[in-house]
PDB file of C-alpha atoms and ligand atoms in Angstrom:
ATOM      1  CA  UNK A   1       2.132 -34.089 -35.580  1.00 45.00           C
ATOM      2  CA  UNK A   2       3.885 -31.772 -38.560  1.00 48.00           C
ATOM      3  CA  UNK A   3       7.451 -31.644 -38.718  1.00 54.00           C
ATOM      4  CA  UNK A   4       7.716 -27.872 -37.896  1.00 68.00           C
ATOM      5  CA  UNK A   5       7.343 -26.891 -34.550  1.00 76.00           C
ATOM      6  CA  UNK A   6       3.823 -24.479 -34.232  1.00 92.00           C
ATOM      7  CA  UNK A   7       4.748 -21.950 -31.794  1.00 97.00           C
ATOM      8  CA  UNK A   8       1.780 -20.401 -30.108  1.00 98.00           C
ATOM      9  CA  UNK A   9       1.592 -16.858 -31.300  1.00 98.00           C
ATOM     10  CA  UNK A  10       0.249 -15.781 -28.022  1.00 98.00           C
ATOM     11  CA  UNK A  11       1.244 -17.494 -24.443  1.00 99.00           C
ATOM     12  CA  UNK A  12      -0.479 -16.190 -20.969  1.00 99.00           C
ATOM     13  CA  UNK A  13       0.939 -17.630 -18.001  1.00 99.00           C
ATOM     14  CA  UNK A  14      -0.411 -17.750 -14.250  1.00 99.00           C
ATOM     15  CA  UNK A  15       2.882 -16.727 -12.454  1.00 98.00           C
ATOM     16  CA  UNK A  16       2.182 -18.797  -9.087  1.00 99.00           C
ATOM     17  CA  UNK A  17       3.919 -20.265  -6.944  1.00 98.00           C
ATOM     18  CA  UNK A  18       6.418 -17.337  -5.169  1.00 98.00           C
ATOM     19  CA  UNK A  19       5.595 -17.876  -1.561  1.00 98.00           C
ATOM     20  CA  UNK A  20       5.727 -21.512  -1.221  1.00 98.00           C
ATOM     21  CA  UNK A  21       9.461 -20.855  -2.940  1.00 99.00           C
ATOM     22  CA  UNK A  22      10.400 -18.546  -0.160  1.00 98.00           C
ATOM     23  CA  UNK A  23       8.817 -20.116   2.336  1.00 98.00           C
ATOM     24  CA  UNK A  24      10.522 -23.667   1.627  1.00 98.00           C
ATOM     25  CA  UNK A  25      13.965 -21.385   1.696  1.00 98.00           C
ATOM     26  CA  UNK A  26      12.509 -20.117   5.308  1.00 98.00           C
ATOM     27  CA  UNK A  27      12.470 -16.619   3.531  1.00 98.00           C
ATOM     28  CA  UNK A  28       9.829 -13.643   3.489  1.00 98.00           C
ATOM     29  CA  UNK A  29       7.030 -14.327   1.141  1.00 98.00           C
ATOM     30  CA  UNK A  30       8.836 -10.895  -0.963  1.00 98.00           C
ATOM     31  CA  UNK A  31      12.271 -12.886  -1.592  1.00 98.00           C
ATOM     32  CA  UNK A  32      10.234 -15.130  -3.534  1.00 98.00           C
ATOM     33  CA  UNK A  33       8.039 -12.496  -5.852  1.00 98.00           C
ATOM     34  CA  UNK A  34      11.510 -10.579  -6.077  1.00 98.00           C
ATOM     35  CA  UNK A  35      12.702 -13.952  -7.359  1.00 98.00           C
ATOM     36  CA  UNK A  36       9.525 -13.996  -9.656  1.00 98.00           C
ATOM     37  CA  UNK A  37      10.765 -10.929 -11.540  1.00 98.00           C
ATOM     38  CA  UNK A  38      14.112 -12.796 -12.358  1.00 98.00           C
ATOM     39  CA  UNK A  39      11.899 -15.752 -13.653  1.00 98.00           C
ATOM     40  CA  UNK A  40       9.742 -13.475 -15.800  1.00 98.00           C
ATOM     41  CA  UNK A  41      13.113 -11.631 -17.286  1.00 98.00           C
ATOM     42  CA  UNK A  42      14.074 -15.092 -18.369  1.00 98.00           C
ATOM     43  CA  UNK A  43      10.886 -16.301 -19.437  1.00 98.00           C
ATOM     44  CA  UNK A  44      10.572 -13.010 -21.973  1.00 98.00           C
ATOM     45  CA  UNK A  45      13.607 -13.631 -23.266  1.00 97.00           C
ATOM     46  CA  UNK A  46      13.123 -17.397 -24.189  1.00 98.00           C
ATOM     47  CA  UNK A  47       9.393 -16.222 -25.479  1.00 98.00           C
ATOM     48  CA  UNK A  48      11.580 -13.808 -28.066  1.00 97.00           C
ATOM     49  CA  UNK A  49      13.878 -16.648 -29.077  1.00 97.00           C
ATOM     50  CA  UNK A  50      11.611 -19.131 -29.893  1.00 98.00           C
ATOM     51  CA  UNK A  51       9.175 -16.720 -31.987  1.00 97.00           C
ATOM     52  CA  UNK A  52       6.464 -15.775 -29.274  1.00 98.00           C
ATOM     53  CA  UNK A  53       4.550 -12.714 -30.419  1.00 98.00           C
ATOM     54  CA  UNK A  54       2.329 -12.356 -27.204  1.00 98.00           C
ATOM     55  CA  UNK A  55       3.176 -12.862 -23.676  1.00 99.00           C
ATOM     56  CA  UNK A  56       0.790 -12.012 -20.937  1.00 99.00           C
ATOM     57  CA  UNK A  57       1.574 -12.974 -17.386  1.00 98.00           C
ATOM     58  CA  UNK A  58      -0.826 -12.706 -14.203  1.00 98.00           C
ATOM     59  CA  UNK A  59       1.243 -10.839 -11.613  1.00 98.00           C
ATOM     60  CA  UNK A  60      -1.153  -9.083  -9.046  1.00 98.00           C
ATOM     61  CA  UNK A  61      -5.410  -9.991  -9.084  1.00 98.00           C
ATOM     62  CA  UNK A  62      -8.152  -7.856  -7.837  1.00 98.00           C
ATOM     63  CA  UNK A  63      -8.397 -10.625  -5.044  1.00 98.00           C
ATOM     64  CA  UNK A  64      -4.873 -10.516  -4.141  1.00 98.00           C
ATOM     65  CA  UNK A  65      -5.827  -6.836  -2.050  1.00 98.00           C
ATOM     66  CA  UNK A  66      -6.637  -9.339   0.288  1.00 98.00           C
ATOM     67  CA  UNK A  67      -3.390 -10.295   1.499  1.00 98.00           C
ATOM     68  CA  UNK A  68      -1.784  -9.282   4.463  1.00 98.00           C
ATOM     69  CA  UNK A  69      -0.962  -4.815   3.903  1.00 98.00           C
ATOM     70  CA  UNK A  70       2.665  -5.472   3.832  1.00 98.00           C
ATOM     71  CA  UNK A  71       3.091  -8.342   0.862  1.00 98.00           C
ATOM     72  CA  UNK A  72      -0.189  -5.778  -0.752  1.00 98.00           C
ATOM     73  CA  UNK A  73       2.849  -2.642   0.083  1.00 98.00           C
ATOM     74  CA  UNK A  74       6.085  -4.966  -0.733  1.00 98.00           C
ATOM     75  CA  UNK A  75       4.468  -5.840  -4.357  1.00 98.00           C
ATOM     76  CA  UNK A  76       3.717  -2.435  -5.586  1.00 98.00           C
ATOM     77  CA  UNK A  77       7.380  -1.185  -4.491  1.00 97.00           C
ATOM     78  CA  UNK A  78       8.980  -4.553  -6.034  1.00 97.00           C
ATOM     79  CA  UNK A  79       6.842  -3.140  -9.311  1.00 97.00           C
ATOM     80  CA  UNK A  80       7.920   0.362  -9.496  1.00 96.00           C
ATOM     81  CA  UNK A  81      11.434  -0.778  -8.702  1.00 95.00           C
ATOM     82  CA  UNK A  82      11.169  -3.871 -11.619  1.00 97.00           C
ATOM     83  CA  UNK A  83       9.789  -0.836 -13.934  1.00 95.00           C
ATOM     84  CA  UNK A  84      12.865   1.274 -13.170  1.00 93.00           C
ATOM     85  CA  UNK A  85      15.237  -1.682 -13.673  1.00 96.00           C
ATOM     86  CA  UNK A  86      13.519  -3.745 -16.634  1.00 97.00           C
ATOM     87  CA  UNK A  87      12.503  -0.929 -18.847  1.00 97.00           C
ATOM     88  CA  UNK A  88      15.755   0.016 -20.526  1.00 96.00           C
ATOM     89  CA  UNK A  89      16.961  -3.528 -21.377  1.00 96.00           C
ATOM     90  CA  UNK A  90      13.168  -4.096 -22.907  1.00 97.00           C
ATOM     91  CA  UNK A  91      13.378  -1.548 -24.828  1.00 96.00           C
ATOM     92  CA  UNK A  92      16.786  -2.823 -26.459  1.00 95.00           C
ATOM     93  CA  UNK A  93      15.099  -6.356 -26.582  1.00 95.00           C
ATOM     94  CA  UNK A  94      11.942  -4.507 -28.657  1.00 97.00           C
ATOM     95  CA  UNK A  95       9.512  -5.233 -25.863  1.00 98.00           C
ATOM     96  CA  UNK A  96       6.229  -3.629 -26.244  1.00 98.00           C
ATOM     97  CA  UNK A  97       4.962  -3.347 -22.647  1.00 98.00           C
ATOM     98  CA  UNK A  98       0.960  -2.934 -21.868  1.00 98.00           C
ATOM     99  CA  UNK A  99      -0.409  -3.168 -17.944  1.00 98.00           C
ATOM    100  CA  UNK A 100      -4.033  -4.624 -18.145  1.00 98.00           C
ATOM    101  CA  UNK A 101      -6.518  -3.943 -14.896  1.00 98.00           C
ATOM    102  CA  UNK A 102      -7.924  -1.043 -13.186  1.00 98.00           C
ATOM    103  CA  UNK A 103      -6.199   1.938 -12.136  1.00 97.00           C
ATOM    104  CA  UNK A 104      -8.541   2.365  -9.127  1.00 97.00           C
ATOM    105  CA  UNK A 105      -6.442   1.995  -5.678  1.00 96.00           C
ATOM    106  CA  UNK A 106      -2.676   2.143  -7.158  1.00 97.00           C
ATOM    107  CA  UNK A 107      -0.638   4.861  -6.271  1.00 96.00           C
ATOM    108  CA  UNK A 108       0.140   7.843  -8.275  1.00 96.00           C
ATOM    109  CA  UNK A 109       3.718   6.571  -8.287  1.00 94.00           C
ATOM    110  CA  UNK A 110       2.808   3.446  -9.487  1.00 96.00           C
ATOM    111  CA  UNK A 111       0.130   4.445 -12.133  1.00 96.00           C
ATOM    112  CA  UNK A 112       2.585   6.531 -13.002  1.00 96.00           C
ATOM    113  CA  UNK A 113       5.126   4.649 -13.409  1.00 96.00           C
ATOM    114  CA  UNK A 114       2.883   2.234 -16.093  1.00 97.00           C
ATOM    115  CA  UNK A 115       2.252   5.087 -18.162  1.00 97.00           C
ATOM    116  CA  UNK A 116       6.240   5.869 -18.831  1.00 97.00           C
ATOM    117  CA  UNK A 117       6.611   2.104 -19.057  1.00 98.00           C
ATOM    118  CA  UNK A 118       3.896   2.122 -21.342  1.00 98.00           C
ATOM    119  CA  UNK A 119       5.183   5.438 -23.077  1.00 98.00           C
ATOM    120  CA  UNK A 120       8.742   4.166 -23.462  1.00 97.00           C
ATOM    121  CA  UNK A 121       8.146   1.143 -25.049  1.00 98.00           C
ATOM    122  CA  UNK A 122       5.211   1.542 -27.846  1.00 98.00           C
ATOM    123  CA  UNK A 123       7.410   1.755 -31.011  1.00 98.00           C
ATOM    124  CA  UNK A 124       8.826  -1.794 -29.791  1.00 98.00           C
ATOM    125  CA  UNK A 125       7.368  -4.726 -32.335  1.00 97.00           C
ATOM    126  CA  UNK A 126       9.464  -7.636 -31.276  1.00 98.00           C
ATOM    127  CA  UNK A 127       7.303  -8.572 -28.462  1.00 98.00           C
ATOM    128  CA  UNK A 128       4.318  -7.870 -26.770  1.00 98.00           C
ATOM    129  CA  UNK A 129       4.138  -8.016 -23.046  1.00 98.00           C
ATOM    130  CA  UNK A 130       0.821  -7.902 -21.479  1.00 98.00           C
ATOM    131  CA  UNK A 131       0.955  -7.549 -17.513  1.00 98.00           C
ATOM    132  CA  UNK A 132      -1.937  -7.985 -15.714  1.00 98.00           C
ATOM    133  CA  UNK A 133      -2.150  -5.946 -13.153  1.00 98.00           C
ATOM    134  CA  UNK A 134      -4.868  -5.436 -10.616  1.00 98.00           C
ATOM    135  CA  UNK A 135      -6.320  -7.624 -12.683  1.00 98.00           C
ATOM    136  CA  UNK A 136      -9.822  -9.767 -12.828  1.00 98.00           C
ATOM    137  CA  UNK A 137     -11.403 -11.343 -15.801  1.00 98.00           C
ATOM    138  CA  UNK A 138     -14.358 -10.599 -14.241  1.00 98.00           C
ATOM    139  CA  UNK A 139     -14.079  -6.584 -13.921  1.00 98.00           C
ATOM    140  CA  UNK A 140     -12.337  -6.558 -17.264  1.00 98.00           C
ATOM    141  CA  UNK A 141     -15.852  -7.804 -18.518  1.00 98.00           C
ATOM    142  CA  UNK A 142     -17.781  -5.847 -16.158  1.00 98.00           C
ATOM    143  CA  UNK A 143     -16.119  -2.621 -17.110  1.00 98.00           C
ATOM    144  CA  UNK A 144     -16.600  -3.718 -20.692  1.00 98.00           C
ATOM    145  CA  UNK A 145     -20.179  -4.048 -20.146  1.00 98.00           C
ATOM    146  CA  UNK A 146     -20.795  -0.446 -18.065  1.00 98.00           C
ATOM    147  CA  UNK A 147     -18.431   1.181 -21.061  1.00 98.00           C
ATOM    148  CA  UNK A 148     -21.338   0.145 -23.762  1.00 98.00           C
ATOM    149  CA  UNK A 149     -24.227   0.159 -21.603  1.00 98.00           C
ATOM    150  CA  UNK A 150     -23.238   4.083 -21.115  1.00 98.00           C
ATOM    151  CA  UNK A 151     -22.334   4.920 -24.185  1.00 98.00           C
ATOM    152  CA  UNK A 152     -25.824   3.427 -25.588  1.00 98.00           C
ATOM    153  CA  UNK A 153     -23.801   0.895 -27.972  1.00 98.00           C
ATOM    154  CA  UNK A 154     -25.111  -2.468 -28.036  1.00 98.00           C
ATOM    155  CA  UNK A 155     -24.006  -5.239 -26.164  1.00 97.00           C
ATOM    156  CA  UNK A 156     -22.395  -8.063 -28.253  1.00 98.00           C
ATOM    157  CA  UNK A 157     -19.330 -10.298 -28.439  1.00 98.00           C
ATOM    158  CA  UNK A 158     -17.585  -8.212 -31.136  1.00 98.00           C
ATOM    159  CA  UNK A 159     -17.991  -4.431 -28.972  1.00 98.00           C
ATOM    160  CA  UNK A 160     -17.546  -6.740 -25.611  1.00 98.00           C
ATOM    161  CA  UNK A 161     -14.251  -8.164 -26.709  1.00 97.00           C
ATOM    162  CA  UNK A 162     -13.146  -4.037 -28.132  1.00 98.00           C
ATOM    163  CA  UNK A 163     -14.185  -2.498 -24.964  1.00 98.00           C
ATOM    164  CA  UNK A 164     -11.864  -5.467 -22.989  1.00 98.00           C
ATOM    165  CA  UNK A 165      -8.121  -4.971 -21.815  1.00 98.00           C
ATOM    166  CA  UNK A 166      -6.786  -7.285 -24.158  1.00 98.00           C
ATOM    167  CA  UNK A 167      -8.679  -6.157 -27.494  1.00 98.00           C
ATOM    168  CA  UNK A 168      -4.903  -5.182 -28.750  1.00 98.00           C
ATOM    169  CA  UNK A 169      -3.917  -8.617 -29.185  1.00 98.00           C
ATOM    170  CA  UNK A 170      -5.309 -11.871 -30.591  1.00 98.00           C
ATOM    171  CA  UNK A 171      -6.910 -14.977 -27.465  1.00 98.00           C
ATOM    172  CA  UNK A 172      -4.628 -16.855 -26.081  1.00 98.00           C
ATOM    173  CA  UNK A 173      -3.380 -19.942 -27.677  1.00 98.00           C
ATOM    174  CA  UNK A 174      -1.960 -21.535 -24.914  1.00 98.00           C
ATOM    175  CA  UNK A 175      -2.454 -20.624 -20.632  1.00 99.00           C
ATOM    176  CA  UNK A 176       0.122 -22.047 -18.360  1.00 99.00           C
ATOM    177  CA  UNK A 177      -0.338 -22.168 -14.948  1.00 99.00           C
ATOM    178  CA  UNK A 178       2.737 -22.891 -12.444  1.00 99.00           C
ATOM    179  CA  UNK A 179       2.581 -23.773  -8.950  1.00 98.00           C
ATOM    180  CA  UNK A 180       0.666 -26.897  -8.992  1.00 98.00           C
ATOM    181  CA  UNK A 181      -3.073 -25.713  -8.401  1.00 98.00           C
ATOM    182  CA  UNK A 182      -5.737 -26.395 -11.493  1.00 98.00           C
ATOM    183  CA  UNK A 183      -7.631 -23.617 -11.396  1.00 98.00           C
ATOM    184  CA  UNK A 184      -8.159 -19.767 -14.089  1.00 98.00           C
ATOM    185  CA  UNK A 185      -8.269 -17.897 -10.466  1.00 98.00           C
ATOM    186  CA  UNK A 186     -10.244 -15.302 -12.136  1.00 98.00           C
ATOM    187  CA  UNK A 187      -7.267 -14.862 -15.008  1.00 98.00           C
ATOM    188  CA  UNK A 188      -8.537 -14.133 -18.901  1.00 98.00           C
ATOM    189  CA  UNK A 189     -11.995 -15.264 -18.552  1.00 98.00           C
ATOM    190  CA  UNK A 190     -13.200 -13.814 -21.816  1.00 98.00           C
ATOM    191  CA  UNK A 191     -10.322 -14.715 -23.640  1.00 98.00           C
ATOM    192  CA  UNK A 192      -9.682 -18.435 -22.852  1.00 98.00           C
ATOM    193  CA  UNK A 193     -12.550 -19.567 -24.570  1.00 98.00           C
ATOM    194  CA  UNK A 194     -10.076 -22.121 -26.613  1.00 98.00           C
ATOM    195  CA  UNK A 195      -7.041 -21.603 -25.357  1.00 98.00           C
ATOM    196  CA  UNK A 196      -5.460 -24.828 -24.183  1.00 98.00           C
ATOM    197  CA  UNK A 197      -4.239 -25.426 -20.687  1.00 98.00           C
ATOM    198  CA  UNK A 198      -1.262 -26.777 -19.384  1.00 98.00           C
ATOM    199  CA  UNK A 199      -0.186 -26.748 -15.209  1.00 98.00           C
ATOM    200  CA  UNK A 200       2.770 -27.186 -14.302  1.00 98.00           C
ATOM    201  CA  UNK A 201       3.965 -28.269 -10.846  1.00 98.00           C
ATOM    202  CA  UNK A 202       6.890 -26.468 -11.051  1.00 98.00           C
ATOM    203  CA  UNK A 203       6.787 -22.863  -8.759  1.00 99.00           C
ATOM    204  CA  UNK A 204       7.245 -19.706 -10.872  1.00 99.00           C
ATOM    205  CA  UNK A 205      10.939 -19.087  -9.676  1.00 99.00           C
ATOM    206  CA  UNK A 206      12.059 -22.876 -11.038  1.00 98.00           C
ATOM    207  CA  UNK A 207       9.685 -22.352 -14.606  1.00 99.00           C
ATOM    208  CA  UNK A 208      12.505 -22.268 -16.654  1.00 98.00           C
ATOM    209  CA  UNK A 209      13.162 -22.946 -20.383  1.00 98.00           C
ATOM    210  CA  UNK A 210      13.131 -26.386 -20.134  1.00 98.00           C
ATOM    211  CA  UNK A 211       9.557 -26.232 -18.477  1.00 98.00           C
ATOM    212  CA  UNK A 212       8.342 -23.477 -21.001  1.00 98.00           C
ATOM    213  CA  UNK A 213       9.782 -26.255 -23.532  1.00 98.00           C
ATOM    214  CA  UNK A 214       7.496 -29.021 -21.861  1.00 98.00           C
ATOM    215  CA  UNK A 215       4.587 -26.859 -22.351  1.00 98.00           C
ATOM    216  CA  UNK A 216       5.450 -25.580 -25.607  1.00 98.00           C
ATOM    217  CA  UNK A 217       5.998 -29.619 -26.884  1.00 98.00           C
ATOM    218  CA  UNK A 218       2.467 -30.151 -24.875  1.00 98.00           C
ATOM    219  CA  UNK A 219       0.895 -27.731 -27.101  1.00 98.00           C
ATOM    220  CA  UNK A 220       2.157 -28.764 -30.110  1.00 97.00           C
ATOM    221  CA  UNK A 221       0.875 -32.512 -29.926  1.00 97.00           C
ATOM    222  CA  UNK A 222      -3.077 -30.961 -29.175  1.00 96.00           C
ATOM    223  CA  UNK A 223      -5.446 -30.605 -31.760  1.00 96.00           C
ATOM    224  CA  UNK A 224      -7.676 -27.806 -31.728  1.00 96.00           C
ATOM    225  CA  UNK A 225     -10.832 -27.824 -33.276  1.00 96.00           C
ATOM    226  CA  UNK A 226     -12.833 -25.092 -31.875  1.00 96.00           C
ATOM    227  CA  UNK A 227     -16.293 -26.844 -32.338  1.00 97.00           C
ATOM    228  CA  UNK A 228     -15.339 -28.995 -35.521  1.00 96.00           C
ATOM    229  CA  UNK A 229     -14.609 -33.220 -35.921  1.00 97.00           C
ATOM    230  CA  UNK A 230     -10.913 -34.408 -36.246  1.00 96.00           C
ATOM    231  CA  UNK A 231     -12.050 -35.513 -40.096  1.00 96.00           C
ATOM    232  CA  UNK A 232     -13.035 -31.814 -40.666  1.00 95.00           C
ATOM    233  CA  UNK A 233      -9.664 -30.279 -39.600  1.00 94.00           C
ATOM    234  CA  UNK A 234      -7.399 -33.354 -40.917  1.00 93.00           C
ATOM    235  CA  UNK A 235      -9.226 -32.590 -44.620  1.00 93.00           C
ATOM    236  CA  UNK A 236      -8.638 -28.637 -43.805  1.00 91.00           C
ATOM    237  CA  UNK A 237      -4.644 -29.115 -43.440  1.00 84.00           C
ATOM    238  CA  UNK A 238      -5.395 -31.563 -46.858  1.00 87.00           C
ATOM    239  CA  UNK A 239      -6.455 -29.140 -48.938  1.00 83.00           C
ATOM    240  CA  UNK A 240      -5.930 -25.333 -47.104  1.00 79.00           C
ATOM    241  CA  UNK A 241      -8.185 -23.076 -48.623  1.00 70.00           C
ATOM    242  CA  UNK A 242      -6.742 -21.555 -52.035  1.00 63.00           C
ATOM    243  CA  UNK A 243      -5.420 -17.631 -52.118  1.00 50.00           C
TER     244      UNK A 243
HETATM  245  C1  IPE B 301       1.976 -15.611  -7.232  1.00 76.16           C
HETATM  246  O1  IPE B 301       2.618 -16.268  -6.189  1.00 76.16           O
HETATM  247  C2  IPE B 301       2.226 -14.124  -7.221  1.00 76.16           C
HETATM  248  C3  IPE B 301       1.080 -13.321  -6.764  1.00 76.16           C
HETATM  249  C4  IPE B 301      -0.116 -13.754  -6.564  1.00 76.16           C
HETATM  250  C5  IPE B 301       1.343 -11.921  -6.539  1.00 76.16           C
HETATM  251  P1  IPE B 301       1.921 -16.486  -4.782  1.00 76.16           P
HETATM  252  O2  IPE B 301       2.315 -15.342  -3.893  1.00 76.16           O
HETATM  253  O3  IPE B 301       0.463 -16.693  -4.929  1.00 76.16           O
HETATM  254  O4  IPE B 301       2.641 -17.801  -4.302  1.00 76.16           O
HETATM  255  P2  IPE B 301       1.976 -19.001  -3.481  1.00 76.16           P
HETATM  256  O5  IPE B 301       0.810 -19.495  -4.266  1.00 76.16           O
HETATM  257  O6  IPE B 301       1.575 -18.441  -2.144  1.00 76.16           O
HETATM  258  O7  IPE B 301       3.067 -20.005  -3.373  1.00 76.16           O
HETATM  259  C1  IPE B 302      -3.335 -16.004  -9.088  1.00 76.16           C
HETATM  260  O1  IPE B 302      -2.638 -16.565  -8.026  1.00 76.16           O
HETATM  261  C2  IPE B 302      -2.950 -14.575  -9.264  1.00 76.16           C
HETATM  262  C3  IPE B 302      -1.576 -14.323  -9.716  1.00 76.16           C
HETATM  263  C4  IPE B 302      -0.693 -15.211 -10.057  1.00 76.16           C
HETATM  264  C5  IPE B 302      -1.215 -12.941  -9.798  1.00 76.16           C
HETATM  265  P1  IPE B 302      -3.261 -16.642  -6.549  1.00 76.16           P
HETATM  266  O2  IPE B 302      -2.214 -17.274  -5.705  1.00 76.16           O
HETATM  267  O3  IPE B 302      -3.746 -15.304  -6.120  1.00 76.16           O
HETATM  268  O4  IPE B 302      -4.505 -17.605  -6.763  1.00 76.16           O
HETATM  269  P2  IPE B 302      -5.318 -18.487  -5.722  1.00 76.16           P
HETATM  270  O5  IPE B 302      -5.653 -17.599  -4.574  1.00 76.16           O
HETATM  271  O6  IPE B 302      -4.414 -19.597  -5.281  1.00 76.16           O
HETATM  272  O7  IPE B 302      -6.496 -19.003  -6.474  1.00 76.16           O
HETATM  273 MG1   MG B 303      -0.660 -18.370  -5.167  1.00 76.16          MG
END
């Protein structure tokens, strides 16, 4: 391990874990996601202070339309009313916001509201904030793929990965996952190609710094060698290439 700490230029993070908060307070499922915006606030901040450029959290699927109407209902009012609150003190924080997913089936209100969001906070370079919403890895390539195949442009990994949500911003080098379950639930399928993993048991609402910490020292003791032998990237920190 070097003596400098290597802080992944680009986190994503699974936000899971709200209900089974609430529900272990014998609250509505909402007190918990409410809850979940406090934990994100805190979790942006601590991403700016220890050098983060990229931050992209998981906070409503294309799967999660399933749920019962009024946690569907209670999420897209706790976002427009997050948006209202959060966007001023992001903006003093320079927090470049982006929302990643489909349009299709939000609200005018709510679409809306992303655009100012989006709008408001573009000249911001301290961090960028990636929220997934209405989100799937799996549209995000389909749409990819219908984009090119209409345009006549050929299909390959370079005009893929343009024509994707996420083509603003480098993979990620690290995807946490809180809540306790081991699976990508459809998250950054594209994109995590190499990105390591880490799960954390801990619900969204507890992930504090301390836990981002564990993660962040988990990361830093991996090596990644995207295809290559341990002797090929021990020589390459050696002798890094000149220039
Ligand atoms: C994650 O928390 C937030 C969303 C999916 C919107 P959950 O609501 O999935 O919380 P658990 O998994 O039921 O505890
Ligand atoms: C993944 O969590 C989606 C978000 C965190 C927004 P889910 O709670 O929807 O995932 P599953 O259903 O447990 O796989
Ligand atoms: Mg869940």
């Amino acid at each position: 391990m070097s003596d400098s700490p290597v802080v992944p230029h680009h986190i994503a993070i699974v936000m899971d874990g709200n209900g089974r908060w609430a529900k272990r307070r014998f609250l509505p499922r909402l007190a918990g996601h409410k809850q979940g915006v406090d934990s994100l606030r805190r979790c942006v901040r601590a991403c700016v202070q220890r050098g983060v450029s990229v931050l992209t959290v998981f906070a409503f699927s294309s799967e999660n339309w399933n749920r019962p109407a009024d946690e569907v209902s209670g999420l897209m009012e706790l976002l427009a009313m997050a948006l209202g609150r959060e966007v001023p003190q992001l903006k003093k924080d320079g927090v470049q916001l982006h929302f990643v997913g489909s349009r299709e089936g939000l609200s005018v209100k709510v679409s809306e509201g992303l655009a100012q969001a989006e709008a408001a906070t573009a000249d911001n370079h301290r961090l960028i904030l990636n929220v997934c919403f209405n989100y799937g890895g799996r549209w995000d390539i389909a749409q990819a793929a219908a984009g090119l195949a209409a345009k006549g442009m050929p299909i390959t990994e370079a005009s893929l990965h343009a024509a994707m949500g996420m083509s603003h911003v480098p993979d990620p080098d690290l995807i946490i996952r809180t809540g306790g379950e081991m699976r990508i639930s459809n998250f950054l399928l594209w994109q995590a190609a190499y990105s390591e993993l880490f799960f954390s048991d801990r619900l969204w609402p507890d992930f504090d710094e301390a836990a981002l910490d564990e993660a962040l020292d988990s990361f830093q003791s991996r090596e990644r060698r995207f295809g290559k032998t341990s002797e090929q990237i021990a020589s390459a920190h050696r002798d890094p290439m000149p220039g």
